[in-house]
Amino acid sequence: MADAGVESKHFLSDKVEHFTESVIREMTRQAILYGAVNLAQGFPDFPAPAEIKRAAQDAVAADVNQYAITWGAKNLRQAIARQMKEWQGIPVDPETQITVCCGSTEAMISTLLAVCNRGDEVVIFEPFYENYGPDAVLSGAKPMFVKLRPPLSADGEWTFDEQELRAAFHSHTKAIILNTPNNPTGKVFTRTELELIRDLCVEFNVLAITDEIYEHILYDGTQHISIAGLDGMQERTVTINGLSKSYSVTGWRVGWAVGPPEITNAIRKVHDFLTVGAPAPLQEAGAAALALPGSYYQNLAKGYCARRDRLVPALTGAGFHCFRPRGAYYVMTDISSFGFANDLEFTKHLVKEIGVAAVPGSSFYNDPRDGAQQVRFAFCKRDETLDEAARRLQRLRTP
Ligand code: GLN
């Protein structure tokens, strides 16, 4: 019970005052409350591959039930190194360059805590995955936002202004956070764009922290390029990835950070005291997952492409303007045609009256006004789920 004499706010850290709860997770709770189709939080509603579930069951049965090595089970680290070499041509030493964490979420915050000092600046493209802002605050750094501008034509790409990006780099800039393929825009950064970012990182002596969790989810012939593979970047890049999206196991919480040995050493120390280690049996299953054949990834991308092509026409037909994603499993939309005051009003109406949950665009921007006419839908769902959402969305046309 609250003691009238104590102002409980006194007990709170200033840090938590600077950010709100996750809107994405809140929308999932609202979807449950109103019985809505959940196209908000990005998690698949279809089964994970049978062979990796079996590998997890086998590991539990074989009593791989105690702590793994703090920075990750050896066979998972070896599999990660093998995959980075195979997919991106990047040589990685599993003994000194990899830290397995509780999801890529922990990999990102552990990396930022390991490299940032108070007063450092971190450059972030916006719209951005909502964790990056609070991550920067928790690590004492100041986020500096650079706009990704929506495509002007139906077939165009999200772009950034070179001068605007350059202007965000200063003597206090410690890192730039990249996310390609990008959540929420679906942008896949091109080699030319990454080279431009590389040149700035080298010129200003800045680290690239790159979240590549959607690396295998690509459409329309786009290619995923890891910035760590560009000349001059291996010694100044931390690459973050995980099992969640490539193997449809978002609840397993297994991710990793790959970086130069000295930075890895620091990340491992933070990770050790934050969480000790990621779930041991699921790391074993992770090693099995990373051994899946190339055809697995082709089918994964094909499946998501079909889902994109199922949802986008339904959204367009219901009155949304869709920014066609080239990768990842989200579609950002413009909601101006509906005439709502803002994205929050719209998503509230959508979840309560229409029965579909989506994420308000403002949760991906520093200034909520920038996302006030945007809404994100996730399409990592079964055909039946997408069709039911499509059916309900038609009600937007006939109030
Ligand atoms: N990355 C997913 C999304 O953007 C899930 C976020 C989360 O809740 N961790 O929806």
Coordinates of C-alpha atoms in Angstrom, one line a residue, residues 42-339:
G42 CA 6.4 -9.4 -35.2
F43 CA 6.3 -13.1 -34.2
P44 CA 5.2 -16.0 -36.4
D45 CA 1.9 -17.8 -35.6
F46 CA 3.0 -20.9 -37.5
P47 CA 5.2 -23.7 -36.3
A48 CA 9.0 -23.6 -36.1
P49 CA 11.0 -26.2 -38.2
A50 CA 10.5 -29.8 -36.8
E51 CA 14.2 -30.6 -36.8
I52 CA 15.2 -27.7 -34.6
K53 CA 12.4 -28.4 -32.1
R54 CA 13.6 -32.0 -32.0
A55 CA 17.2 -30.8 -31.4
A56 CA 15.9 -28.7 -28.4
Q57 CA 14.0 -31.6 -27.0
D58 CA 17.0 -33.9 -27.4
A59 CA 19.2 -31.4 -25.6
V60 CA 16.9 -31.2 -22.6
A61 CA 16.6 -35.0 -22.5
A62 CA 20.4 -35.3 -22.7
D63 CA 20.6 -33.0 -19.7
V64 CA 22.1 -30.0 -21.3
N65 CA 20.3 -28.1 -18.5
Q66 CA 23.0 -26.2 -16.7
Y67 CA 24.7 -23.0 -17.6
A68 CA 26.4 -22.9 -21.0
I69 CA 29.7 -21.1 -21.2
T70 CA 28.9 -17.5 -20.5
W71 CA 29.7 -16.2 -24.0
G72 CA 28.0 -19.2 -25.7
A73 CA 28.1 -22.9 -26.3
K74 CA 31.1 -23.8 -28.4
N75 CA 29.2 -25.5 -31.2
L76 CA 26.8 -22.6 -31.6
R77 CA 29.7 -20.2 -31.8
Q78 CA 31.4 -22.4 -34.3
A79 CA 28.2 -22.6 -36.4
I80 CA 27.8 -18.7 -36.3
A81 CA 31.4 -18.3 -37.5
R82 CA 30.9 -20.8 -40.2
Q83 CA 27.7 -19.1 -41.4
M84 CA 29.3 -15.6 -41.4
K85 CA 32.1 -16.9 -43.6
E86 CA 29.7 -18.8 -45.9
W87 CA 27.1 -16.1 -46.3
Q88 CA 29.1 -12.9 -46.2
G89 CA 32.7 -14.0 -46.6
I90 CA 33.6 -12.6 -43.2
P91 CA 36.2 -14.5 -41.2
V92 CA 35.3 -14.7 -37.5
D93 CA 37.2 -16.4 -34.6
P94 CA 34.5 -18.1 -32.5
E95 CA 36.9 -18.1 -29.5
T96 CA 37.4 -14.3 -29.3
Q97 CA 34.8 -12.6 -31.4
I98 CA 31.3 -14.0 -30.5
T99 CA 29.0 -13.4 -27.6
V100 CA 25.8 -15.4 -27.4
C101 CA 23.1 -13.4 -25.6
C102 CA 19.4 -13.7 -24.5
G103 CA 18.1 -12.6 -27.9
S104 CA 19.5 -9.9 -30.2
T105 CA 17.8 -7.5 -27.9
E106 CA 20.3 -8.3 -25.1
A107 CA 23.1 -8.3 -27.7
M108 CA 22.3 -4.7 -28.6
I109 CA 22.0 -3.3 -25.1
S110 CA 25.1 -5.3 -23.9
T111 CA 27.0 -3.8 -26.9
L112 CA 25.9 -0.3 -26.2
L113 CA 26.7 -0.6 -22.5
A114 CA 30.1 -2.0 -23.4
V115 CA 31.0 0.9 -25.7
C116 CA 29.2 4.1 -24.6
N117 CA 30.2 6.7 -22.1
R118 CA 27.9 9.5 -20.8
G119 CA 27.9 12.2 -23.4
D120 CA 28.7 9.9 -26.4
E121 CA 26.3 10.3 -29.3
V122 CA 24.8 7.4 -31.2
V123 CA 23.4 7.9 -34.8
I124 CA 20.1 6.2 -35.5
F125 CA 18.1 6.2 -38.7
E126 CA 14.4 6.8 -38.1
P127 CA 11.8 5.3 -38.3
F128 CA 13.7 2.9 -36.0
Y129 CA 12.8 -0.3 -34.1
E130 CA 11.6 1.1 -30.9
N131 CA 14.2 -0.5 -28.6
Y132 CA 17.1 1.5 -30.0
G133 CA 16.1 4.8 -28.4
P134 CA 15.8 3.4 -24.8
D135 CA 18.9 1.3 -25.4
A136 CA 20.9 4.5 -26.1
V137 CA 19.4 6.2 -23.0
L138 CA 20.2 3.2 -20.8
S139 CA 23.8 3.2 -21.9
G140 CA 24.1 7.0 -21.2
A141 CA 24.4 8.0 -24.8
K142 CA 22.5 10.6 -26.7
P143 CA 20.6 9.4 -29.8
M144 CA 21.0 11.5 -32.9
F145 CA 18.2 10.7 -35.4
V146 CA 18.6 10.8 -39.2
K147 CA 15.5 10.5 -41.4
L148 CA 14.7 7.7 -43.8
R149 CA 12.3 9.3 -46.3
P150 CA 9.4 7.2 -47.7
P151 CA 9.4 6.4 -51.4
L152 CA 7.6 8.8 -53.6
S153 CA 6.6 6.3 -56.2
A154 CA 4.9 2.9 -55.7
D155 CA 8.0 1.1 -56.7
G156 CA 10.5 3.4 -55.0
E157 CA 12.8 2.9 -52.0
W158 CA 13.2 4.6 -48.6
T159 CA 16.2 6.9 -48.8
F160 CA 18.4 9.2 -46.6
D161 CA 20.0 12.5 -47.4
E162 CA 23.8 12.2 -47.5
Q163 CA 24.3 15.7 -46.1
E164 CA 21.9 15.1 -43.2
L165 CA 23.7 11.9 -42.3
R166 CA 27.1 13.7 -42.4
A167 CA 25.8 16.5 -40.2
A168 CA 24.9 13.9 -37.5
F169 CA 28.5 12.8 -37.2
H170 CA 30.6 14.8 -34.6
S171 CA 33.7 14.3 -32.5
H172 CA 31.4 12.8 -29.7
T173 CA 29.8 10.2 -32.1
K174 CA 30.6 6.8 -30.7
A175 CA 28.5 4.6 -32.9
I176 CA 25.8 4.3 -35.6
I177 CA 23.1 1.8 -35.3
L178 CA 22.1 0.1 -38.6
N179 CA 19.3 -2.3 -39.2
T180 CA 19.2 -4.0 -42.6
P181 CA 16.8 -5.5 -43.7
N182 CA 15.0 -2.8 -41.8
N183 CA 12.2 -2.8 -39.3
P184 CA 9.8 -1.1 -39.8
T185 CA 10.3 0.1 -43.3
G186 CA 11.4 -3.1 -45.1
K187 CA 14.4 -1.1 -46.6
V188 CA 17.4 -3.2 -47.6
F189 CA 20.5 -0.9 -47.6
T190 CA 22.4 -1.0 -50.8
R191 CA 26.2 -1.4 -51.2
T192 CA 26.5 2.2 -52.2
E193 CA 24.6 3.4 -49.1
L194 CA 26.7 1.1 -46.9
E195 CA 29.9 2.4 -48.5
L196 CA 28.9 5.9 -47.8
I197 CA 28.2 5.0 -44.1
R198 CA 31.5 3.2 -44.0
D199 CA 33.4 6.3 -45.2
L200 CA 31.8 8.4 -42.4
C201 CA 32.6 5.7 -39.8
V202 CA 36.2 5.7 -40.9
E203 CA 36.5 9.5 -41.2
F204 CA 35.0 10.1 -37.7
N205 CA 36.3 7.0 -36.1
V206 CA 32.9 5.6 -35.3
L207 CA 31.7 2.1 -34.6
A208 CA 28.9 0.5 -36.7
I209 CA 26.4 -1.6 -34.6
T210 CA 24.4 -3.5 -37.2
D211 CA 21.2 -5.5 -36.4
E212 CA 20.9 -8.1 -39.2
I213 CA 18.2 -10.3 -37.7
Y214 CA 16.1 -10.3 -40.9
E215 CA 19.1 -11.1 -43.1
H216 CA 17.4 -14.1 -44.8
I217 CA 14.0 -12.4 -45.4
L218 CA 14.5 -10.6 -48.8
Y219 CA 12.3 -9.9 -51.7
D220 CA 12.4 -8.8 -55.3
G221 CA 16.0 -10.0 -55.9
T222 CA 17.5 -7.7 -53.2
Q223 CA 20.7 -8.8 -51.6
H224 CA 21.7 -8.5 -47.9
I225 CA 25.2 -7.0 -47.4
S226 CA 26.9 -7.0 -44.0
I227 CA 28.8 -3.7 -43.4
A228 CA 31.4 -5.7 -41.5
G229 CA 32.4 -7.2 -44.9
L230 CA 33.3 -3.8 -46.4
D231 CA 37.0 -2.7 -46.5
G232 CA 38.0 -1.0 -43.3
M233 CA 34.9 -2.1 -41.3
Q234 CA 35.8 -5.4 -39.7
E235 CA 37.7 -3.7 -36.9
R236 CA 34.9 -1.2 -36.3
T237 CA 31.7 -3.3 -36.6
V238 CA 29.6 -5.3 -34.2
T239 CA 27.1 -7.5 -36.1
I240 CA 24.0 -8.6 -34.2
N241 CA 21.8 -11.5 -35.2
G242 CA 19.8 -14.3 -33.7
L243 CA 17.6 -17.3 -34.1
S244 CA 14.2 -15.6 -33.7
K245 CA 13.4 -14.5 -37.2
S246 CA 15.4 -16.9 -39.4
Y247 CA 14.0 -20.0 -37.6
S248 CA 10.6 -18.7 -36.2
V249 CA 11.5 -19.1 -32.6
T250 CA 11.1 -15.5 -31.1
G251 CA 10.4 -17.0 -27.7
W252 CA 13.7 -18.8 -27.4
R253 CA 15.7 -15.7 -26.8
V254 CA 18.9 -16.7 -28.4
G255 CA 20.9 -14.0 -30.2
W256 CA 24.5 -12.9 -30.6
A257 CA 27.0 -10.1 -31.2
V258 CA 30.0 -10.6 -33.4
G259 CA 32.8 -8.0 -33.2
P260 CA 36.6 -7.4 -32.8
P261 CA 38.2 -9.2 -29.9
E262 CA 38.7 -6.2 -27.6
I263 CA 35.1 -5.0 -28.0
T264 CA 33.9 -8.6 -27.6
N265 CA 35.8 -8.9 -24.4
A266 CA 33.9 -5.8 -23.1
I267 CA 30.5 -7.1 -24.4
R268 CA 31.1 -10.5 -22.7
K269 CA 31.7 -8.7 -19.3
V270 CA 28.5 -6.8 -19.5
H271 CA 26.6 -9.8 -20.8
D272 CA 28.0 -12.0 -17.9
F273 CA 26.7 -9.7 -15.2
L274 CA 23.4 -9.0 -16.9
T275 CA 22.2 -12.5 -17.7
V276 CA 25.1 -15.0 -17.1
G277 CA 24.1 -16.8 -20.3
A278 CA 21.5 -17.7 -22.8
P279 CA 19.3 -20.9 -22.4
A280 CA 21.8 -23.8 -22.8
P281 CA 19.6 -26.4 -24.5
L282 CA 18.3 -23.8 -27.0
Q283 CA 21.8 -23.0 -27.9
E284 CA 22.3 -26.6 -28.9
A285 CA 19.2 -26.4 -31.0
G286 CA 20.6 -23.2 -32.5
A287 CA 23.7 -25.1 -33.7
A288 CA 21.4 -27.5 -35.4
A289 CA 19.4 -24.7 -36.9
L290 CA 22.4 -23.0 -38.4
A291 CA 23.3 -26.3 -40.1
L292 CA 20.0 -26.3 -42.1
P293 CA 20.6 -26.4 -45.9
G294 CA 20.5 -23.4 -48.2
S295 CA 17.1 -24.5 -49.5
Y296 CA 15.6 -23.8 -46.1
Y297 CA 16.4 -20.0 -46.4
Q298 CA 15.1 -19.9 -50.0
N299 CA 11.8 -21.3 -48.8
L300 CA 11.7 -19.0 -45.9
A301 CA 12.1 -15.9 -48.2
K302 CA 9.6 -17.4 -50.7
G303 CA 7.0 -18.0 -47.9
Y304 CA 7.3 -14.4 -46.6
C305 CA 7.2 -13.0 -50.2
A306 CA 3.8 -14.8 -50.6
R307 CA 2.6 -13.4 -47.3
R308 CA 3.6 -9.9 -48.3
D309 CA 1.8 -10.3 -51.6
R310 CA -1.3 -11.5 -49.8
L311 CA -1.5 -8.7 -47.2
V312 CA -0.4 -5.7 -49.3
P313 CA -3.3 -5.8 -51.8
A314 CA -5.7 -6.3 -49.0
L315 CA -4.4 -3.2 -47.2
T316 CA -4.4 -1.2 -50.4
G317 CA -8.0 -2.3 -51.1
A318 CA -9.0 -1.2 -47.7
G319 CA -7.6 2.3 -48.3
F320 CA -4.0 2.2 -47.0
H321 CA -1.1 3.5 -49.0
C322 CA 1.6 0.8 -48.6
F323 CA 5.3 1.3 -48.8
R324 CA 6.3 -1.9 -50.4
P325 CA 9.0 -3.7 -48.2
R326 CA 12.1 -5.2 -49.9
G327 CA 13.0 -7.3 -46.8
A328 CA 11.9 -8.2 -43.2
Y329 CA 8.3 -9.0 -42.5
Y330 CA 6.5 -5.6 -41.9
V331 CA 4.7 -3.2 -44.1
M332 CA 4.6 0.5 -43.2
T333 CA 1.5 2.2 -44.4
D334 CA 0.2 5.8 -44.8
I335 CA -3.3 6.3 -43.2
S336 CA -4.0 9.8 -44.4
S337 CA -7.0 8.7 -46.5
F338 CA -8.9 7.7 -43.4
G339 CA -9.0 11.2 -41.9

